[in-house]
């Protein structure tokens, strides 16, 4: 199996810290990235969209709510939900269909660096 460069995703205003893809490739959301700009971006496939922002996909939803770097993300098997970890000492559960934060998990006393 060969790795083939397909293009790049452009949308974050800071360093990208992680990227996750759903296990089911037929989902509308193709990937979710996290960044030092305190956001997550849910990426849609490049389906007849022309934009200077993207070469391979487009930012379908920008998920905002963390007050510090977002360090990691994990997706549900079907790609409908994401859990993000942040340096703001919280985890958040996101609904990727509508972009809303469904739940905040508070209680860590230090930065949350990863989630699986």
PDB file of C-alpha atoms in Angstrom:
ATOM      1  CA  UNK A   1       0.000   0.000   0.000  1.00  0.00           C
ATOM      2  CA  UNK A   2       1.451   3.346  -1.034  1.00  0.00           C
ATOM      3  CA  UNK A   3       0.865   6.695   0.591  1.00  0.00           C
ATOM      4  CA  UNK A   4      -0.316   9.276  -1.934  1.00  0.00           C
ATOM      5  CA  UNK A   5      -0.367  13.037  -1.346  1.00  0.00           C
ATOM      6  CA  UNK A   6      -3.900  14.291  -2.053  1.00  0.00           C
ATOM      7  CA  UNK A   7      -3.673  17.917  -0.972  1.00  0.00           C
ATOM      8  CA  UNK A   8      -3.862  20.116   2.082  1.00  0.00           C
ATOM      9  CA  UNK A   9      -6.507  21.496   4.403  1.00  0.00           C
ATOM     10  CA  UNK A  10      -6.264  25.189   5.247  1.00  0.00           C
ATOM     11  CA  UNK A  11      -8.307  26.910   7.927  1.00  0.00           C
ATOM     12  CA  UNK A  12      -6.566  27.124  11.301  1.00  0.00           C
ATOM     13  CA  UNK A  13      -4.886  30.319  12.486  1.00  0.00           C
ATOM     14  CA  UNK A  14      -2.381  28.466  14.682  1.00  0.00           C
ATOM     15  CA  UNK A  15      -0.336  25.281  14.694  1.00  0.00           C
ATOM     16  CA  UNK A  16      -2.335  22.112  14.115  1.00  0.00           C
ATOM     17  CA  UNK A  17      -1.981  19.796  17.114  1.00  0.00           C
ATOM     18  CA  UNK A  18      -3.937  16.698  16.051  1.00  0.00           C
ATOM     19  CA  UNK A  19      -6.071  15.157  13.326  1.00  0.00           C
ATOM     20  CA  UNK A  20      -8.630  12.345  13.531  1.00  0.00           C
ATOM     21  CA  UNK A  21     -10.652  10.600  10.830  1.00  0.00           C
ATOM     22  CA  UNK A  22     -13.831   8.564  11.313  1.00  0.00           C
ATOM     23  CA  UNK A  23     -13.563   4.791  10.954  1.00  0.00           C
ATOM     24  CA  UNK A  24     -16.439   4.782   8.472  1.00  0.00           C
ATOM     25  CA  UNK A  25     -15.203   6.533   5.290  1.00  0.00           C
ATOM     26  CA  UNK A  26     -18.721   7.244   3.965  1.00  0.00           C
ATOM     27  CA  UNK A  27     -19.400   9.938   6.585  1.00  0.00           C
ATOM     28  CA  UNK A  28     -19.995  13.555   5.598  1.00  0.00           C
ATOM     29  CA  UNK A  29     -17.261  14.781   7.953  1.00  0.00           C
ATOM     30  CA  UNK A  30     -13.968  13.443   6.596  1.00  0.00           C
ATOM     31  CA  UNK A  31     -11.647  14.624   9.400  1.00  0.00           C
ATOM     32  CA  UNK A  32     -11.472  16.794  12.529  1.00  0.00           C
ATOM     33  CA  UNK A  33      -8.373  18.829  13.369  1.00  0.00           C
ATOM     34  CA  UNK A  34      -7.359  20.696  16.520  1.00  0.00           C
ATOM     35  CA  UNK A  35      -5.126  23.709  16.888  1.00  0.00           C
ATOM     36  CA  UNK A  36      -3.301  26.177  19.069  1.00  0.00           C
ATOM     37  CA  UNK A  37      -5.908  28.729  17.899  1.00  0.00           C
ATOM     38  CA  UNK A  38      -8.258  27.153  20.533  1.00  0.00           C
ATOM     39  CA  UNK A  39     -10.571  25.624  17.910  1.00  0.00           C
ATOM     40  CA  UNK A  40     -11.463  22.388  16.171  1.00  0.00           C
ATOM     41  CA  UNK A  41     -12.409  22.219  12.508  1.00  0.00           C
ATOM     42  CA  UNK A  42     -14.670  19.512  11.095  1.00  0.00           C
ATOM     43  CA  UNK A  43     -13.670  19.026   7.462  1.00  0.00           C
ATOM     44  CA  UNK A  44     -15.998  18.078   4.622  1.00  0.00           C
ATOM     45  CA  UNK A  45     -14.796  16.465   1.415  1.00  0.00           C
ATOM     46  CA  UNK A  46     -14.071  18.602  -1.619  1.00  0.00           C
ATOM     47  CA  UNK A  47     -17.450  18.108  -3.296  1.00  0.00           C
ATOM     48  CA  UNK A  48     -17.634  20.685  -6.104  1.00  0.00           C
ATOM     49  CA  UNK A  49     -16.639  23.505  -3.758  1.00  0.00           C
ATOM     50  CA  UNK A  50     -14.157  26.021  -5.087  1.00  0.00           C
ATOM     51  CA  UNK A  51     -12.442  28.034  -2.407  1.00  0.00           C
ATOM     52  CA  UNK A  52      -9.100  29.709  -1.981  1.00  0.00           C
ATOM     53  CA  UNK A  53      -9.141  28.409   1.619  1.00  0.00           C
ATOM     54  CA  UNK A  54      -8.951  24.779   0.631  1.00  0.00           C
ATOM     55  CA  UNK A  55      -7.185  22.560  -1.815  1.00  0.00           C
ATOM     56  CA  UNK A  56      -8.542  19.160  -0.817  1.00  0.00           C
ATOM     57  CA  UNK A  57     -11.471  19.739   1.555  1.00  0.00           C
ATOM     58  CA  UNK A  58     -13.344  22.577   3.149  1.00  0.00           C
ATOM     59  CA  UNK A  59     -13.934  23.662   6.758  1.00  0.00           C
ATOM     60  CA  UNK A  60     -17.516  22.486   7.296  1.00  0.00           C
ATOM     61  CA  UNK A  61     -17.710  23.614  10.936  1.00  0.00           C
ATOM     62  CA  UNK A  62     -15.420  25.600  13.211  1.00  0.00           C
ATOM     63  CA  UNK A  63     -15.983  24.449  16.801  1.00  0.00           C
ATOM     64  CA  UNK A  64     -15.260  27.162  19.351  1.00  0.00           C
ATOM     65  CA  UNK A  65     -15.474  27.127  23.128  1.00  0.00           C
ATOM     66  CA  UNK A  66     -12.091  26.175  24.567  1.00  0.00           C
ATOM     67  CA  UNK A  67     -10.146  29.024  26.170  1.00  0.00           C
ATOM     68  CA  UNK A  68      -6.681  27.550  25.502  1.00  0.00           C
ATOM     69  CA  UNK A  69      -4.873  25.305  22.999  1.00  0.00           C
ATOM     70  CA  UNK A  70      -6.839  22.246  21.889  1.00  0.00           C
ATOM     71  CA  UNK A  71      -4.336  19.411  22.142  1.00  0.00           C
ATOM     72  CA  UNK A  72      -6.160  16.303  20.905  1.00  0.00           C
ATOM     73  CA  UNK A  73      -9.396  14.911  19.481  1.00  0.00           C
ATOM     74  CA  UNK A  74     -11.059  11.486  19.251  1.00  0.00           C
ATOM     75  CA  UNK A  75     -14.080  10.623  17.099  1.00  0.00           C
ATOM     76  CA  UNK A  76     -16.975   8.244  17.580  1.00  0.00           C
ATOM     77  CA  UNK A  77     -16.968   5.240  15.236  1.00  0.00           C
ATOM     78  CA  UNK A  78     -19.680   6.738  13.039  1.00  0.00           C
ATOM     79  CA  UNK A  79     -18.108  10.221  12.968  1.00  0.00           C
ATOM     80  CA  UNK A  80     -21.112  11.973  14.537  1.00  0.00           C
ATOM     81  CA  UNK A  81     -19.336  13.036  17.755  1.00  0.00           C
ATOM     82  CA  UNK A  82     -15.897  14.257  18.801  1.00  0.00           C
ATOM     83  CA  UNK A  83     -14.241  14.598  22.208  1.00  0.00           C
ATOM     84  CA  UNK A  84     -11.592  17.308  22.500  1.00  0.00           C
ATOM     85  CA  UNK A  85      -8.844  17.757  25.098  1.00  0.00           C
ATOM     86  CA  UNK A  86      -7.518  21.212  25.932  1.00  0.00           C
ATOM     87  CA  UNK A  87      -4.925  23.113  27.895  1.00  0.00           C
ATOM     88  CA  UNK A  88      -7.892  24.895  29.543  1.00  0.00           C
ATOM     89  CA  UNK A  89      -8.120  21.754  31.764  1.00  0.00           C
ATOM     90  CA  UNK A  90     -11.318  20.474  30.160  1.00  0.00           C
ATOM     91  CA  UNK A  91     -12.703  17.905  27.764  1.00  0.00           C
ATOM     92  CA  UNK A  92     -15.678  18.683  25.531  1.00  0.00           C
ATOM     93  CA  UNK A  93     -18.118  16.450  23.694  1.00  0.00           C
ATOM     94  CA  UNK A  94     -19.122  17.924  20.325  1.00  0.00           C
ATOM     95  CA  UNK A  95     -22.034  17.050  18.038  1.00  0.00           C
ATOM     96  CA  UNK A  96     -20.465  17.249  14.576  1.00  0.00           C
ATOM     97  CA  UNK A  97     -23.843  17.320  12.824  1.00  0.00           C
ATOM     98  CA  UNK A  98     -24.744  20.738  14.238  1.00  0.00           C
ATOM     99  CA  UNK A  99     -21.451  21.935  15.762  1.00  0.00           C
ATOM    100  CA  UNK A 100     -22.759  22.242  19.309  1.00  0.00           C
ATOM    101  CA  UNK A 101     -20.934  21.396  22.515  1.00  0.00           C
ATOM    102  CA  UNK A 102     -23.058  18.694  24.161  1.00  0.00           C
ATOM    103  CA  UNK A 103     -21.100  18.353  27.399  1.00  0.00           C
ATOM    104  CA  UNK A 104     -18.143  19.893  29.237  1.00  0.00           C
ATOM    105  CA  UNK A 105     -16.020  17.660  31.450  1.00  0.00           C
ATOM    106  CA  UNK A 106     -14.322  19.727  34.152  1.00  0.00           C
ATOM    107  CA  UNK A 107     -12.155  18.732  37.090  1.00  0.00           C
ATOM    108  CA  UNK A 108      -8.613  18.340  35.805  1.00  0.00           C
ATOM    109  CA  UNK A 109      -6.092  20.479  37.678  1.00  0.00           C
ATOM    110  CA  UNK A 110      -3.603  20.636  34.785  1.00  0.00           C
ATOM    111  CA  UNK A 111      -3.694  20.773  30.993  1.00  0.00           C
ATOM    112  CA  UNK A 112      -5.477  17.837  29.333  1.00  0.00           C
ATOM    113  CA  UNK A 113      -3.038  16.582  26.718  1.00  0.00           C
ATOM    114  CA  UNK A 114      -4.745  13.595  25.114  1.00  0.00           C
ATOM    115  CA  UNK A 115      -7.991  11.689  24.668  1.00  0.00           C
ATOM    116  CA  UNK A 116      -8.825   8.310  23.076  1.00  0.00           C
TER     117      UNK A 116
END
